[in-house]
mmCIF file with all atom_site columns, C-alpha atoms in Angstrom:
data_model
loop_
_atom_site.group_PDB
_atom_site.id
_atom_site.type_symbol
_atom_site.label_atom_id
_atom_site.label_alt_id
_atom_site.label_comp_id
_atom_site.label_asym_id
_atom_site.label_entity_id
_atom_site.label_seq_id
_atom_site.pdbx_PDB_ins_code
_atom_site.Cartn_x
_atom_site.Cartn_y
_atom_site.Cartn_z
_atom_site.occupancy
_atom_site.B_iso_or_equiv
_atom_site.pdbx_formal_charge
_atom_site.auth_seq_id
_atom_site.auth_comp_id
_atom_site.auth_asym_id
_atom_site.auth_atom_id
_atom_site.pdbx_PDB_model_num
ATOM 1   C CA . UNK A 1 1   ? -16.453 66.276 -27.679 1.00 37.00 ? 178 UNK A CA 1
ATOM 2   C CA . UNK A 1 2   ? -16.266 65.123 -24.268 1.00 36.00 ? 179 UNK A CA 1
ATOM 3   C CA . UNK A 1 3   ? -18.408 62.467 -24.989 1.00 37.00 ? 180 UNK A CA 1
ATOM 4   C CA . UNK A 1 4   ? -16.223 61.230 -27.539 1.00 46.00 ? 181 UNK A CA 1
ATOM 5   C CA . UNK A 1 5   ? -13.505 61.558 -25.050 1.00 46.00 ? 182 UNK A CA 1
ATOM 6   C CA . UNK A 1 6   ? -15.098 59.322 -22.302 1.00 55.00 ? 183 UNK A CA 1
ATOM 7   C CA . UNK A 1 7   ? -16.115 56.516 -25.022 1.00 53.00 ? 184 UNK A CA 1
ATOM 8   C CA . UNK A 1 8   ? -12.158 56.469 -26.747 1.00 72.00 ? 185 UNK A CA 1
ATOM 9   C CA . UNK A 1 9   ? -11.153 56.273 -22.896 1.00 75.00 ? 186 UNK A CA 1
ATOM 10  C CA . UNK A 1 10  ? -13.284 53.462 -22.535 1.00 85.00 ? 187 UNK A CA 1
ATOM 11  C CA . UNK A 1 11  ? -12.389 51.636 -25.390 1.00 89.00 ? 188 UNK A CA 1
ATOM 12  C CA . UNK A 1 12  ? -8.575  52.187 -24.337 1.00 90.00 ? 189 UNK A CA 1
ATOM 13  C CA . UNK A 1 13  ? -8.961  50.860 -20.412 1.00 91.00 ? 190 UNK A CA 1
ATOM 14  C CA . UNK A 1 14  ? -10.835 47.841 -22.335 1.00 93.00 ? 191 UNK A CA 1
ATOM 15  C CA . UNK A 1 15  ? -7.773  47.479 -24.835 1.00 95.00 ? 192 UNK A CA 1
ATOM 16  C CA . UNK A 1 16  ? -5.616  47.178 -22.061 1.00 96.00 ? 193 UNK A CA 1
ATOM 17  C CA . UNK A 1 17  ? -7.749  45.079 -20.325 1.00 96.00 ? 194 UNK A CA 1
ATOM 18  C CA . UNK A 1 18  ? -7.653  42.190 -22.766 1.00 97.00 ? 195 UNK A CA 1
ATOM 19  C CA . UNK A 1 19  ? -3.770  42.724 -23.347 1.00 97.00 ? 196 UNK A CA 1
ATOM 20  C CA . UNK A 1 20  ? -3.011  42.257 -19.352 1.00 98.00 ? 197 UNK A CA 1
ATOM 21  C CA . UNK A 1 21  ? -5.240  39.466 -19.969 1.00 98.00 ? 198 UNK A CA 1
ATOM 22  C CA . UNK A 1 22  ? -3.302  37.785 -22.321 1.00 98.00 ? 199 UNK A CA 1
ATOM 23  C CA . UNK A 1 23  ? -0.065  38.371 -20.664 1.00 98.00 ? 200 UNK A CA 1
ATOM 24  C CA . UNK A 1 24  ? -1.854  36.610 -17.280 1.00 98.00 ? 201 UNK A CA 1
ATOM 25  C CA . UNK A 1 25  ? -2.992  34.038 -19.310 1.00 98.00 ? 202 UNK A CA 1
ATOM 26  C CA . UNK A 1 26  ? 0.405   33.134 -20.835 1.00 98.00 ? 203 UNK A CA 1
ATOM 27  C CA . UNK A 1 27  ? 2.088   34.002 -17.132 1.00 98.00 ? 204 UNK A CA 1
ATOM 28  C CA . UNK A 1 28  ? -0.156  31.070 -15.457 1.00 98.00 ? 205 UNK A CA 1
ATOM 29  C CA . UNK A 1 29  ? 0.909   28.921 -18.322 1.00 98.00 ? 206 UNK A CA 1
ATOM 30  C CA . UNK A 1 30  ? 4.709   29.630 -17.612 1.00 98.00 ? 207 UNK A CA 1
ATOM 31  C CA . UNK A 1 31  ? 3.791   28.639 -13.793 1.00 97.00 ? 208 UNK A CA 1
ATOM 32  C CA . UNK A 1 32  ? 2.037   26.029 -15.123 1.00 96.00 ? 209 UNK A CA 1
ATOM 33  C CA . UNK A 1 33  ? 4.847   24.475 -16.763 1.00 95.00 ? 210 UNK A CA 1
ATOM 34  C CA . UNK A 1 34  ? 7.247   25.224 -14.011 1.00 95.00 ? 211 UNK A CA 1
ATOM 35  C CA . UNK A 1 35  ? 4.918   23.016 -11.913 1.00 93.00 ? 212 UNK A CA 1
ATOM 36  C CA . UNK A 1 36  ? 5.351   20.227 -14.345 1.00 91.00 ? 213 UNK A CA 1
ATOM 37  C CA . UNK A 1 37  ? 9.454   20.556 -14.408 1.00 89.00 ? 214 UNK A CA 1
ATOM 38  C CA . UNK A 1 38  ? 9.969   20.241 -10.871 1.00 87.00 ? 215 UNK A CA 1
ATOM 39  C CA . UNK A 1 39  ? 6.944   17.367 -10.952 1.00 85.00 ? 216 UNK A CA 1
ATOM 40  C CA . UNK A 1 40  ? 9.147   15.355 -13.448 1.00 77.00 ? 217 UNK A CA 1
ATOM 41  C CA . UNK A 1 41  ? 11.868  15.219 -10.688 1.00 63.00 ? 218 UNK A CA 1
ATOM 42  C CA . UNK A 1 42  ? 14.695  15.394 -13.298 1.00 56.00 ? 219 UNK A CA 1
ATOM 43  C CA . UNK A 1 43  ? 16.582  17.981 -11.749 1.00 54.00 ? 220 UNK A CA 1
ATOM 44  C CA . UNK A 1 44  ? 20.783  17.941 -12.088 1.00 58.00 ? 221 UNK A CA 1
ATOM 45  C CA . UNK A 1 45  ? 20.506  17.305 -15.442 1.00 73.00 ? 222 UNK A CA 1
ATOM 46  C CA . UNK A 1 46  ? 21.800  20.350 -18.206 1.00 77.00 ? 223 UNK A CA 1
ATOM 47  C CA . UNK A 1 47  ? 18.302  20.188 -20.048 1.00 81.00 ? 224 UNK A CA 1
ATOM 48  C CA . UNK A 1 48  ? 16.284  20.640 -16.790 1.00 85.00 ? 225 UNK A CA 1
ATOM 49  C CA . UNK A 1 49  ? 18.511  23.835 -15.567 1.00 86.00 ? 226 UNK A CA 1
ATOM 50  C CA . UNK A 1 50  ? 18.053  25.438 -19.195 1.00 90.00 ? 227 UNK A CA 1
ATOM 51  C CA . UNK A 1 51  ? 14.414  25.250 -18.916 1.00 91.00 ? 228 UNK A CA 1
ATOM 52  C CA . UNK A 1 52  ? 14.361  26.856 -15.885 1.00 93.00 ? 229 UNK A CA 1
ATOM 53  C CA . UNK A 1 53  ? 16.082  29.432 -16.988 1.00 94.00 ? 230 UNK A CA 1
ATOM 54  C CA . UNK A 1 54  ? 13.888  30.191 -19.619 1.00 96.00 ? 231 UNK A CA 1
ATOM 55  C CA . UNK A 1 55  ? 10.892  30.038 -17.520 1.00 96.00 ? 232 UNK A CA 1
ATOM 56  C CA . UNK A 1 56  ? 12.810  32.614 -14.963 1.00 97.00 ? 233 UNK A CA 1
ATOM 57  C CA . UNK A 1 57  ? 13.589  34.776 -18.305 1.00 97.00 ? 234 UNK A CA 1
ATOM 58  C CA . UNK A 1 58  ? 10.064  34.855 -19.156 1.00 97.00 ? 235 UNK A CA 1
ATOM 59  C CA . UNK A 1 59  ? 8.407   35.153 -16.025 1.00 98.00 ? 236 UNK A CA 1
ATOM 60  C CA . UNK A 1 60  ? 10.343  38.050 -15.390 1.00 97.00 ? 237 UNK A CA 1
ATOM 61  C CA . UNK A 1 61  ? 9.545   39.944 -18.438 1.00 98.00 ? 238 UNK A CA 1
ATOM 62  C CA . UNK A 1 62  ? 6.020   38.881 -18.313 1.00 98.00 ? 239 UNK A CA 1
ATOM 63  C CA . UNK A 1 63  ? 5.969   40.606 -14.764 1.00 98.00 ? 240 UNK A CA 1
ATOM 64  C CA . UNK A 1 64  ? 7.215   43.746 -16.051 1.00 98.00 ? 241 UNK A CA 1
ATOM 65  C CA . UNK A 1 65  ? 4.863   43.503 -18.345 1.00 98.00 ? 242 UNK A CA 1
ATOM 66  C CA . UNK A 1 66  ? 1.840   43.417 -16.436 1.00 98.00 ? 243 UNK A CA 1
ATOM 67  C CA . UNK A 1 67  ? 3.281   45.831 -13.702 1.00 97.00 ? 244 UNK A CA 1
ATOM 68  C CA . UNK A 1 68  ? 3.401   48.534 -16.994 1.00 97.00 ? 245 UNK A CA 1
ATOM 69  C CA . UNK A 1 69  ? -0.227  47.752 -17.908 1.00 97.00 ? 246 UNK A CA 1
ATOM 70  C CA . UNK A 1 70  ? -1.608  47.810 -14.490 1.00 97.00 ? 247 UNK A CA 1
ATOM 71  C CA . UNK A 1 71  ? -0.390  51.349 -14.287 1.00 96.00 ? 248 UNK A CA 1
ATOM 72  C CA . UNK A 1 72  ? -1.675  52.374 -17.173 1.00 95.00 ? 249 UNK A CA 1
ATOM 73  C CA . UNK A 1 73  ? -4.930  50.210 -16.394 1.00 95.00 ? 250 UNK A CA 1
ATOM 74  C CA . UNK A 1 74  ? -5.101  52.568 -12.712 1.00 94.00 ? 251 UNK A CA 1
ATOM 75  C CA . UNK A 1 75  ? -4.701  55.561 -14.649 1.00 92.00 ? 252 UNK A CA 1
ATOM 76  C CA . UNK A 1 76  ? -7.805  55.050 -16.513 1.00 90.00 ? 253 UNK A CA 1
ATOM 77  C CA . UNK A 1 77  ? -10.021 52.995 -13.920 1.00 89.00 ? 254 UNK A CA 1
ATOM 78  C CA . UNK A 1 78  ? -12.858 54.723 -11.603 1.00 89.00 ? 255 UNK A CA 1
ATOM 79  C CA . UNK A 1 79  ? -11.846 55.974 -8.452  1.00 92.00 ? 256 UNK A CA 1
ATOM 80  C CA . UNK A 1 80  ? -14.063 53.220 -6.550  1.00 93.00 ? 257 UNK A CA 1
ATOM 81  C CA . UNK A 1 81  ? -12.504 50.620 -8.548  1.00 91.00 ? 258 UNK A CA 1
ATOM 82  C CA . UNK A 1 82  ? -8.849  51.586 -7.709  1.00 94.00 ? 259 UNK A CA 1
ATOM 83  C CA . UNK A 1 83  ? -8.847  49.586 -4.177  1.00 95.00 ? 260 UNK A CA 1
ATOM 84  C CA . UNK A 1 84  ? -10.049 46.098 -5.936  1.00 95.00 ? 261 UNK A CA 1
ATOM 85  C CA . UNK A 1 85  ? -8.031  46.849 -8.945  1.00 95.00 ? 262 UNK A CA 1
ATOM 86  C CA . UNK A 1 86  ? -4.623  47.510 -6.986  1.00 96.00 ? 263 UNK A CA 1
ATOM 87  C CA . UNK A 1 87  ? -5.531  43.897 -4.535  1.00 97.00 ? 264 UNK A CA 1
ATOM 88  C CA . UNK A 1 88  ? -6.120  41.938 -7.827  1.00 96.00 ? 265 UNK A CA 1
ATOM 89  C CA . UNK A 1 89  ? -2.848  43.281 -9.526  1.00 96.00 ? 266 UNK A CA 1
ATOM 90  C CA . UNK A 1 90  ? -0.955  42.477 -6.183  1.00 97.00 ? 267 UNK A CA 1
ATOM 91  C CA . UNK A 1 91  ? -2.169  39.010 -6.167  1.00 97.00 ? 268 UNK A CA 1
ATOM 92  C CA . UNK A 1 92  ? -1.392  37.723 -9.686  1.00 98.00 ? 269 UNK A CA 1
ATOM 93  C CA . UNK A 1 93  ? 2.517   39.658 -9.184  1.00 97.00 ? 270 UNK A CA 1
ATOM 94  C CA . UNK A 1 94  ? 2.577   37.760 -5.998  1.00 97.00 ? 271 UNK A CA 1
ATOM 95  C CA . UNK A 1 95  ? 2.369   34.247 -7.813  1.00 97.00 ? 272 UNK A CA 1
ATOM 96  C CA . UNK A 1 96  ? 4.716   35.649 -10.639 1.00 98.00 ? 273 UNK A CA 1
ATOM 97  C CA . UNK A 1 97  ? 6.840   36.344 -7.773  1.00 98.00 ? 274 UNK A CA 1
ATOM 98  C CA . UNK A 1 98  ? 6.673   33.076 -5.907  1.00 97.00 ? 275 UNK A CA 1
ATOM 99  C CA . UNK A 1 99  ? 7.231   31.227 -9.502  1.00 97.00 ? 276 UNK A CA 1
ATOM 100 C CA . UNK A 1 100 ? 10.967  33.341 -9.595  1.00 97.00 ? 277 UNK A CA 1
ATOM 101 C CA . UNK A 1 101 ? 11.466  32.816 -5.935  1.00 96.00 ? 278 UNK A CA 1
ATOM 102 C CA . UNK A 1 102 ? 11.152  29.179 -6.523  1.00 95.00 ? 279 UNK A CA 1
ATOM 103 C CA . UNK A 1 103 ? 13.771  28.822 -9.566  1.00 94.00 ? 280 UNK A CA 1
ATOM 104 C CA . UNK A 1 104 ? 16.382  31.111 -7.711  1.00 95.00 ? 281 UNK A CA 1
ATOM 105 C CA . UNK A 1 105 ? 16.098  28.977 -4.829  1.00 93.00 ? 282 UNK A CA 1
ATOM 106 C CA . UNK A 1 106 ? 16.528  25.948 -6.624  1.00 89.00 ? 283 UNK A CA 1
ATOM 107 C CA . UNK A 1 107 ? 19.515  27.203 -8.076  1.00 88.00 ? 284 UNK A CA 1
ATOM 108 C CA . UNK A 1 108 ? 21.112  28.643 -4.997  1.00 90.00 ? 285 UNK A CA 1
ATOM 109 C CA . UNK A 1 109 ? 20.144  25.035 -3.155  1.00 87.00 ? 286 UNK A CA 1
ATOM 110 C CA . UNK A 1 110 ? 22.020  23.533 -6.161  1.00 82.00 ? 287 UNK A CA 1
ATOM 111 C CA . UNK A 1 111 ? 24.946  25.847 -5.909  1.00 81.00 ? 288 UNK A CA 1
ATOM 112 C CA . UNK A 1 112 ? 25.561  25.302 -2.391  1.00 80.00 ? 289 UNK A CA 1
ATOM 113 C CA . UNK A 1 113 ? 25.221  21.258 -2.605  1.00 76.00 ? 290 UNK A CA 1
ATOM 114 C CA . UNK A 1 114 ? 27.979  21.774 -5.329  1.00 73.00 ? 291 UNK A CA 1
ATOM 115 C CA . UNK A 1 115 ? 30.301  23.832 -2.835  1.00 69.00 ? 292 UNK A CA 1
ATOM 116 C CA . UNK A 1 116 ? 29.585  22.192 0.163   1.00 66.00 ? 293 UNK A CA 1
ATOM 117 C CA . UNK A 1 117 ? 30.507  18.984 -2.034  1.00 58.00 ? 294 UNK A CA 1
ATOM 118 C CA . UNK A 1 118 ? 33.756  20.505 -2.963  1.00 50.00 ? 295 UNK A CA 1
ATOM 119 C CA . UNK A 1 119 ? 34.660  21.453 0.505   1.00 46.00 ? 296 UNK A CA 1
ATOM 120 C CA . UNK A 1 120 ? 33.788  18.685 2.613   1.00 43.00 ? 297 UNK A CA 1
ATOM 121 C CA . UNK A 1 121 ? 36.901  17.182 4.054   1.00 42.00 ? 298 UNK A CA 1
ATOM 122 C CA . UNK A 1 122 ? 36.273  14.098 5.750   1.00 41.00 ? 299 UNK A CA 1
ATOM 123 C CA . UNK A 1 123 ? 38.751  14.442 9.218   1.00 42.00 ? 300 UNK A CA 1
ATOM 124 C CA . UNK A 1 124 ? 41.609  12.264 9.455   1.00 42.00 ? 301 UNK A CA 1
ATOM 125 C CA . UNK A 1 125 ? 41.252  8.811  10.914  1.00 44.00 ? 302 UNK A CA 1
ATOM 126 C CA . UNK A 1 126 ? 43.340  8.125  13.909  1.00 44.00 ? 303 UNK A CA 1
ATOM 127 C CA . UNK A 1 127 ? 43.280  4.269  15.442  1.00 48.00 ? 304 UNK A CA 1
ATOM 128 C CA . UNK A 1 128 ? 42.161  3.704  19.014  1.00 49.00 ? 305 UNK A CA 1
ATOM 129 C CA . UNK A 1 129 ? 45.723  2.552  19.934  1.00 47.00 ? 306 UNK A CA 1
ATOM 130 C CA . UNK A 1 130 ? 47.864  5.168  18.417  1.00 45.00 ? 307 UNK A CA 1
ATOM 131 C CA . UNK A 1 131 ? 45.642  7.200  20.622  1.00 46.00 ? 308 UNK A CA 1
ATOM 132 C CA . UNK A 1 132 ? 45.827  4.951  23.668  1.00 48.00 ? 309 UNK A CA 1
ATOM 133 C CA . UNK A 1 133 ? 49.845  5.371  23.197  1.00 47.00 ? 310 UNK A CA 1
ATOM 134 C CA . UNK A 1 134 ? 49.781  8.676  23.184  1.00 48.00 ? 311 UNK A CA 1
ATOM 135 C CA . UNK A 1 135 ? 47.799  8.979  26.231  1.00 47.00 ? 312 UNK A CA 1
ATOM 136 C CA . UNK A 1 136 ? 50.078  6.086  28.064  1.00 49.00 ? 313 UNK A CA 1
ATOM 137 C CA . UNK A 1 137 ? 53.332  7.993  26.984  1.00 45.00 ? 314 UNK A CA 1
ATOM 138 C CA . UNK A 1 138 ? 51.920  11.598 27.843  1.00 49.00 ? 315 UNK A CA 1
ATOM 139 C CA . UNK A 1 139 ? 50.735  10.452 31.719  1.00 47.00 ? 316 UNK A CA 1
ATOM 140 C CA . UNK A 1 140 ? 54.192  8.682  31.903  1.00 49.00 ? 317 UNK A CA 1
ATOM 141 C CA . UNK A 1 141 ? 56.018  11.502 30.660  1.00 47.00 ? 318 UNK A CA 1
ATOM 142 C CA . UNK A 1 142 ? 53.807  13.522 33.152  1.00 49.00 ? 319 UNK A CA 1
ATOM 143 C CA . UNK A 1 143 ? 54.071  11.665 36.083  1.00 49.00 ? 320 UNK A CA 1
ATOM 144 C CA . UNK A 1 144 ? 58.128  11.723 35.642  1.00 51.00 ? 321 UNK A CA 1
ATOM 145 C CA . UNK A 1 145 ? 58.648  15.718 35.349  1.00 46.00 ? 322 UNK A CA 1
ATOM 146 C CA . UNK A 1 146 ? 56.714  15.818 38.906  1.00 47.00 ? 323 UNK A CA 1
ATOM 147 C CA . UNK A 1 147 ? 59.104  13.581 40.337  1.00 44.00 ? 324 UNK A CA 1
#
């Protein structure tokens, strides 16, 4: 009985294995492809910020993903194992990571060019002898109230 035990455990830590596999596999593919959107240099258009999207959508669930089955993977590994297996995990949600950081910066970057473009207010131009007047008229008017 116990025996049977330890060979269905094994058989379920190697199940899981292969599914977090797959679930890398298509997460470096998503990366992958984000690479190759912001290689195309076609960013502002509509197209471009729906596909980014979609790769933030599904990097995101991929990530939850894996973060469920590398639980599940810890609960089942040997204790030696548990140190390698927890720095392997961290690495592979670290690049999941860095893919989402990327898109939300992009769209914050493209946010604030679209405010700052809104708000920018060019100041008002004044000619050089309006200004010399002014000066002229206020040291005249000046020197008189002395007086």
């Amino acid at each position: 009985m116990v025996l049977r035990a330890a060979m269905s455990e094994t058989s379920e830590i190697k199940k899981l294995l292969r599914i977090r596999a797959g679930h890398r596999s298509y997460g470096s593919k998503l990366i992958a492809d984000l690479d190759t959107c912001l290689q195309d240099k076609i960013s502002g258009t509509e197209e471009l910020g729906e596909r980014l999207k979609c790769l933030q959508t599904c990097i995101s669930e991929r990530l939850a993903i894996i973060n469920n089955l590398d639980g599940k993977i810890l609960e089942h590994v040997d204790e030696d194992s548990i140190a390698q297996e927890i720095e392997e995990s961290g690495r592979y949600s670290e690049r999941l990571h860095g893919a989402i950081i990327k898109i939300t910066t992009l769209f914050e970057k493209k946010a604030m060019a679209k405010v700052s473009g809104f708000q920018h207010i060019s100041p008002p131009t004044v000619s050089p002898n309006i200004v010399s007047v002014n000066l002229i008229f206020r040291h005249k008017f000046a020197c008189q109230s002395y007086n």
